[in-house]
Short mmCIF file of C-alpha atoms in Angstrom, two decimals:
data_model
loop_
_atom_site.label_atom_id
_atom_site.label_comp_id
_atom_site.label_asym_id
_atom_site.label_seq_id
_atom_site.Cartn_x
_atom_site.Cartn_y
_atom_site.Cartn_z
CA UNK E 110 80.39 213.86 5.67
CA UNK E 111 81.92 215.15 2.36
CA UNK E 112 83.24 212.19 0.26
CA UNK E 113 85.16 212.27 -2.97
CA UNK E 114 85.75 209.31 -5.21
CA UNK E 115 88.78 209.42 -7.53
CA UNK E 116 88.59 207.08 -10.63
CA UNK E 117 91.54 206.56 -12.90
CA UNK E 118 92.58 204.20 -15.55
CA UNK E 119 91.35 203.60 -19.05
CA UNK E 120 87.81 204.64 -20.40
CA UNK E 121 86.56 201.03 -20.43
CA UNK E 122 87.49 200.72 -16.78
CA UNK E 123 85.65 203.89 -15.99
CA UNK E 124 82.51 202.74 -17.71
CA UNK E 125 82.49 199.57 -15.39
CA UNK E 126 82.42 201.76 -12.39
CA UNK E 127 79.11 203.31 -13.41
CA UNK E 128 76.80 200.52 -11.96
CA UNK E 129 78.37 200.77 -8.53
CA UNK E 130 77.90 204.44 -8.46
CA UNK E 131 74.34 204.26 -9.49
CA UNK E 132 73.88 201.84 -6.63
CA UNK E 133 75.66 204.22 -4.35
CA UNK E 134 73.35 206.97 -5.41
CA UNK E 135 70.28 205.06 -4.77
CA UNK E 136 71.57 204.08 -1.27
CA UNK E 137 72.91 207.53 -0.41
CA UNK E 138 70.68 210.09 -2.21
CA UNK E 139 71.23 212.88 0.29
CA UNK E 140 74.94 212.37 1.03
CA UNK E 141 77.47 215.04 -0.10
CA UNK E 142 79.57 213.12 -2.45
CA UNK E 143 81.44 213.85 -5.77
CA UNK E 144 83.30 211.67 -8.48
CA UNK E 145 86.58 212.87 -10.01
CA UNK E 146 87.55 211.11 -13.17
CA UNK E 147 91.03 211.26 -14.67
CA UNK E 148 90.08 212.24 -18.18
CA UNK E 149 86.98 210.41 -18.95
CA UNK E 150 84.19 212.28 -17.19
CA UNK E 151 82.20 212.37 -20.44
CA UNK E 152 81.33 208.69 -19.99
CA UNK E 153 78.95 209.73 -17.27
CA UNK E 154 77.30 212.48 -19.25
CA UNK E 155 73.53 212.19 -19.73
CA UNK E 156 73.16 209.85 -16.79
CA UNK E 157 70.78 211.99 -14.57
CA UNK E 158 71.76 210.42 -11.26
CA UNK E 159 75.46 210.97 -11.79
CA UNK E 160 76.16 213.71 -14.35
CA UNK E 161 76.05 216.65 -11.83
CA UNK E 162 78.34 214.75 -9.31
CA UNK E 163 81.19 213.91 -11.96
CA UNK E 164 84.02 216.35 -12.66
CA UNK E 165 87.34 215.88 -14.38
CA UNK E 166 90.19 215.50 -12.13
CA UNK E 167 92.46 217.26 -14.49
CA UNK E 168 90.52 220.53 -14.55
CA UNK E 169 92.01 223.63 -12.95
CA UNK E 170 90.75 224.16 -9.37
CA UNK E 171 89.70 220.47 -8.75
CA UNK E 172 91.95 220.22 -5.70
CA UNK E 173 90.70 223.52 -4.15
CA UNK E 174 86.99 222.98 -5.13
CA UNK E 175 86.55 219.34 -4.35
CA UNK E 176 89.51 217.51 -2.75
CA UNK E 177 90.77 219.98 -0.19
CA UNK E 178 87.44 220.21 1.69
CA UNK E 179 86.62 216.46 1.57
CA UNK E 180 86.37 214.48 4.80
CA UNK E 181 87.19 211.20 2.93
CA UNK E 182 88.90 210.51 -0.39
CA UNK E 183 88.33 207.10 -1.81
CA UNK E 184 90.26 205.72 -4.71
CA UNK E 185 88.83 202.29 -5.74
CA UNK E 186 91.33 199.90 -7.04
CA UNK E 187 89.73 196.71 -8.34
CA UNK E 188 92.99 195.24 -9.53
CA UNK E 189 94.15 194.92 -5.81
CA UNK E 190 91.08 193.19 -4.77
CA UNK E 191 91.68 189.46 -4.12
CA UNK E 192 88.34 188.39 -5.39
CA UNK E 193 89.18 190.04 -8.60
CA UNK E 194 92.59 188.67 -9.24
CA UNK E 195 91.31 185.29 -8.38
CA UNK E 196 88.73 185.45 -11.04
CA UNK E 197 85.90 185.40 -8.64
CA UNK E 198 84.49 188.86 -9.71
CA UNK E 199 84.13 191.22 -12.71
CA UNK E 200 85.41 194.72 -12.77
CA UNK E 201 81.92 195.98 -12.10
CA UNK E 202 81.39 193.66 -9.10
CA UNK E 203 84.93 194.73 -7.81
CA UNK E 204 83.91 198.32 -8.01
CA UNK E 205 80.71 197.44 -6.14
CA UNK E 206 82.53 195.61 -3.47
CA UNK E 207 84.81 198.58 -2.82
CA UNK E 208 82.40 201.56 -3.44
CA UNK E 209 79.37 200.13 -1.63
CA UNK E 210 81.24 197.83 0.76
CA UNK E 211 79.33 194.77 -0.22
CA UNK E 212 79.64 191.22 -1.53
CA UNK E 213 75.96 191.20 -2.59
CA UNK E 214 75.91 192.01 -6.42
CA UNK E 215 72.34 190.75 -7.03
CA UNK E 216 71.11 194.28 -7.38
CA UNK E 217 73.89 195.55 -9.54
CA UNK E 218 72.65 196.59 -12.82
CA UNK E 219 74.52 196.35 -16.21
CA UNK E 220 76.93 199.12 -17.38
CA UNK E 221 74.90 202.07 -18.43
CA UNK E 222 75.62 204.96 -20.87
CA UNK E 223 73.06 207.38 -22.15
CA UNK E 224 73.18 208.84 -25.65
CA UNK E 225 71.82 212.40 -26.14
CA UNK E 226 69.17 213.01 -28.92
CA UNK E 227 71.77 215.13 -30.73
CA UNK E 228 74.49 212.37 -30.64
CA UNK E 229 71.85 209.77 -31.66
CA UNK E 230 70.63 211.72 -34.50
CA UNK E 231 74.24 212.24 -36.01
CA UNK E 232 75.05 208.49 -35.62
CA UNK E 233 71.72 207.38 -37.10
CA UNK E 234 71.98 209.63 -40.11
CA UNK E 235 75.71 208.64 -40.66
CA UNK E 236 74.98 205.01 -40.48
CA UNK E 237 71.67 205.15 -42.53
CA UNK E 238 73.77 206.90 -45.26
CA UNK E 239 76.43 204.22 -45.21
CA UNK E 240 73.77 201.49 -45.50
CA UNK E 241 72.14 203.16 -48.40
CA UNK E 242 75.55 203.40 -50.26
CA UNK E 243 76.39 199.78 -49.51
CA UNK E 244 73.33 197.65 -50.22
CA UNK E 245 71.90 197.98 -46.85
CA UNK E 246 74.41 195.59 -45.23
CA UNK E 247 74.48 195.15 -41.49
CA UNK E 248 76.85 197.53 -39.88
CA UNK E 249 79.51 195.95 -37.60
CA UNK E 250 81.94 198.03 -35.60
CA UNK E 251 85.34 196.31 -35.00
CA UNK E 252 87.95 197.22 -32.35
CA UNK E 253 91.03 195.09 -33.06
CA UNK E 254 93.53 196.95 -30.77
CA UNK E 255 93.54 197.49 -26.96
CA UNK E 256 94.63 200.50 -24.95
CA UNK E 257 98.34 199.18 -24.66
CA UNK E 258 98.84 198.99 -28.41
CA UNK E 259 101.40 201.30 -30.29
CA UNK E 260 103.20 201.36 -33.53
CA UNK E 261 107.05 201.22 -33.15
CA UNK E 262 108.80 204.14 -34.64
CA UNK E 263 110.15 202.58 -37.74
CA UNK E 264 110.34 203.81 -41.39
CA UNK E 265 107.50 202.39 -43.46
CA UNK E 266 105.94 200.71 -40.47
CA UNK E 267 102.64 199.03 -40.80
CA UNK E 268 102.72 197.12 -37.50
CA UNK E 269 100.87 197.31 -34.20
CA UNK E 270 102.51 195.92 -31.02
CA UNK E 271 100.62 195.16 -27.76
CA UNK E 272 102.89 193.65 -25.06
CA UNK E 273 99.90 192.87 -22.90
CA UNK E 274 98.50 190.50 -25.52
CA UNK E 275 94.88 191.91 -25.53
CA UNK E 276 95.00 192.97 -29.21
CA UNK E 277 94.75 191.22 -32.48
CA UNK E 278 97.94 190.61 -34.43
CA UNK E 279 97.70 192.92 -37.53
CA UNK E 280 97.91 189.97 -39.91
CA UNK E 281 95.23 188.12 -38.12
CA UNK E 282 93.00 191.32 -38.08
CA UNK E 283 93.46 191.68 -41.77
CA UNK E 284 92.39 188.03 -42.45
CA UNK E 285 89.24 188.54 -40.11
CA UNK E 286 88.05 191.81 -41.79
CA UNK E 287 88.71 190.39 -45.28
CA UNK E 288 86.42 187.51 -44.46
CA UNK E 289 83.75 189.38 -42.76
CA UNK E 290 83.61 192.36 -45.30
CA UNK E 291 82.17 190.05 -47.90
CA UNK E 292 78.96 190.09 -45.91
CA UNK E 293 79.00 193.11 -43.58
CA UNK E 294 79.85 196.73 -43.59
CA UNK E 295 82.73 197.15 -41.22
CA UNK E 296 83.58 200.31 -39.30
CA UNK E 297 87.14 200.57 -37.70
CA UNK E 298 87.01 201.75 -34.01
CA UNK E 299 90.35 202.78 -32.73
CA UNK E 300 93.03 205.46 -32.83
CA UNK E 301 93.66 206.68 -36.42
CA UNK E 302 97.35 206.29 -35.92
CA UNK E 303 96.84 202.51 -35.56
CA UNK E 304 94.77 202.12 -38.68
CA UNK E 305 96.85 199.89 -41.01
CA UNK E 306 97.51 201.06 -44.56
CA UNK E 307 96.62 197.52 -45.83
CA UNK E 308 93.15 197.72 -44.40
CA UNK E 309 90.90 198.43 -47.29
CA UNK E 310 88.06 196.69 -45.77
CA UNK E 311 86.78 199.08 -43.07
CA UNK E 312 85.31 202.62 -42.95
CA UNK E 313 86.95 205.14 -40.71
CA UNK E 314 85.57 207.86 -38.59
CA UNK E 315 88.01 210.12 -36.55
CA UNK E 316 85.65 211.36 -33.80
CA UNK E 317 85.12 211.73 -30.12
CA UNK E 318 84.14 209.01 -27.65
CA UNK E 319 80.73 210.41 -27.01
CA UNK E 320 79.95 210.23 -30.80
CA UNK E 321 81.47 206.83 -30.95
CA UNK E 322 79.08 205.69 -28.20
CA UNK E 323 76.23 206.82 -30.31
CA UNK E 324 77.59 205.11 -33.31
CA UNK E 325 77.98 201.90 -31.35
CA UNK E 326 74.44 202.28 -30.09
CA UNK E 327 73.14 202.60 -33.65
CA UNK E 328 75.25 199.81 -35.19
CA UNK E 329 73.97 196.21 -35.51
CA UNK E 330 76.93 194.55 -33.88
CA UNK E 331 80.35 195.05 -32.41
CA UNK E 332 83.52 192.75 -32.63
CA UNK E 333 86.03 193.73 -30.04
CA UNK E 334 89.00 192.73 -27.87
CA UNK E 335 89.47 193.47 -24.09
CA UNK E 336 89.12 197.17 -24.40
CA UNK E 337 86.60 200.05 -24.39
CA UNK E 338 84.34 198.98 -27.27
CA UNK E 339 82.92 195.97 -25.58
CA UNK E 340 82.00 198.02 -22.60
CA UNK E 341 80.23 200.73 -24.57
CA UNK E 342 78.42 198.11 -26.44
CA UNK E 343 77.10 196.41 -23.31
CA UNK E 344 76.08 199.75 -21.90
CA UNK E 345 74.01 200.54 -24.87
CA UNK E 346 72.77 197.00 -25.46
CA UNK E 347 74.46 196.42 -28.75
CA UNK E 348 75.22 192.66 -29.35
CA UNK E 349 78.69 191.59 -30.05
CA UNK E 350 81.74 189.20 -29.88
CA UNK E 351 84.73 189.71 -27.89
CA UNK E 352 88.00 187.96 -28.67
CA UNK E 353 90.19 187.24 -25.65
CA UNK E 354 94.05 186.55 -25.30
CA UNK E 355 95.81 187.02 -22.10
CA UNK E 356 92.90 188.42 -19.92
CA UNK E 357 89.99 186.61 -18.37
CA UNK E 358 86.38 187.15 -19.60
CA UNK E 359 85.08 186.82 -16.16
CA UNK E 360 87.05 189.75 -15.02
CA UNK E 361 86.77 192.12 -17.95
CA UNK E 362 83.83 191.23 -20.00
CA UNK E 363 80.14 190.12 -19.95
CA UNK E 364 80.11 186.31 -20.87
CA UNK E 365 76.36 186.23 -20.24
CA UNK E 366 75.72 188.66 -22.89
CA UNK E 367 78.54 188.50 -25.54
CA UNK E 368 79.84 185.69 -27.69
CA UNK E 369 83.31 184.99 -26.23
CA UNK E 370 86.08 183.61 -28.38
CA UNK E 371 88.58 182.57 -25.84
CA UNK E 372 91.52 180.76 -27.37
CA UNK E 373 94.16 180.02 -24.64
CA UNK E 374 92.15 179.93 -21.47
CA UNK E 375 93.99 176.82 -20.29
CA UNK E 376 97.58 178.11 -20.71
CA UNK E 377 97.46 181.80 -19.97
CA UNK E 378 98.42 183.30 -16.61
CA UNK E 379 96.91 186.21 -14.79
CA UNK E 380 98.89 189.46 -15.23
CA UNK E 381 99.19 191.24 -11.79
CA UNK E 382 98.46 194.71 -13.22
CA UNK E 383 99.10 197.45 -10.55
CA UNK E 384 100.47 195.02 -8.10
CA UNK E 385 103.96 194.04 -9.54
CA UNK E 386 105.50 195.47 -12.55
CA UNK E 387 108.15 192.91 -12.66
CA UNK E 388 105.74 189.97 -12.30
CA UNK E 389 103.45 191.53 -14.94
CA UNK E 390 106.43 191.63 -17.48
CA UNK E 391 107.29 188.00 -16.68
CA UNK E 392 103.63 186.85 -17.34
CA UNK E 393 103.44 188.96 -20.47
CA UNK E 394 106.30 187.03 -21.82
CA UNK E 395 104.48 183.62 -21.06
CA UNK E 396 101.27 184.89 -22.68
CA UNK E 397 102.89 185.91 -25.90
CA UNK E 398 101.06 183.34 -28.01
CA UNK E 399 97.61 183.97 -26.39
CA UNK E 400 96.52 186.22 -29.35
CA UNK E 401 97.98 184.45 -32.27
CA UNK E 402 95.61 182.36 -34.46
CA UNK E 403 96.04 179.87 -37.08
CA UNK E 404 94.29 180.13 -40.39
CA UNK E 405 91.93 177.35 -39.29
CA UNK E 406 91.22 179.02 -35.99
CA UNK E 407 90.46 182.35 -37.67
CA UNK E 408 88.05 180.70 -40.23
CA UNK E 409 86.31 178.98 -37.22
CA UNK E 410 86.12 182.28 -35.44
CA UNK E 411 84.70 184.21 -38.34
CA UNK E 412 82.09 181.41 -39.09
CA UNK E 413 81.00 181.58 -35.36
CA UNK E 414 80.82 185.38 -35.35
CA UNK E 415 78.79 185.22 -38.57
CA UNK E 416 76.29 182.79 -36.95
CA UNK E 417 75.95 184.98 -33.88
CA UNK E 418 75.39 188.17 -35.94
CA UNK E 419 72.52 186.43 -37.69
CA UNK E 420 71.17 185.16 -34.51
CA UNK E 421 71.24 188.40 -32.60
CA UNK E 422 70.37 191.04 -35.19
CA UNK E 423 67.31 191.73 -37.28
CA UNK E 424 67.01 191.62 -41.04
#
């Protein structure tokens, strides 16, 4: 039987599907199956078990070459799995349940991405040069804004809006990086168009996701929100902290690996993504304050992150 899996959504979500596919490969080594990914097939590159099975869904001929002749099309949707939206499983475990048809996740490995020698060499040389120019400070990647962030089309605009409440408020972000830049070399990870003009504390690098994976691999630490950066960091074993607002760490992060700063866990409500657009909007309205911090909370957060960096990094 010829089987085709179709994976869509953001790049971070794609990365969380990798452990389930590695498990599927192990259990079905001789089966004829392929993975079509909507835009993020490069996240599977350099993984020997999967690279030759993965293709970009939006490449010309994907329908005729892969979909048309398939006996079964599987489109895994973790957000519609009751065990996921009840906070019983992570994204990776939800993919495992759907793809491998199992509730036994004891053999599910952590997310995995593999950096090529060329990518690693570029990243190492770039970071080594930055360290030499900045007193050999530890390098910390920071991703302040999630996938749903955007800048309103206003004159002289310096704001970032995220109605899903997964991103830091620009004013809070600026306070955090001002505090941490006294001790660490900070690198901004995110779309260039969301980089704030007031941000004089981070280094920018406008490059592709494969190179960013290598940079995060070579960095000392990552500070992120519920978005791609934390998934890359986990997949290359870089320590980090993740700041949570409207979403749940048990669903979308790795509480057993990262330091989690989870402000409003007693008041937030689950947003039924891909289930009900109207209810999602209603919940987003109730979660509006989940990602806003007082100066005292920001100071405590920065101190806790500082302690975690010292604890989990060398030198």
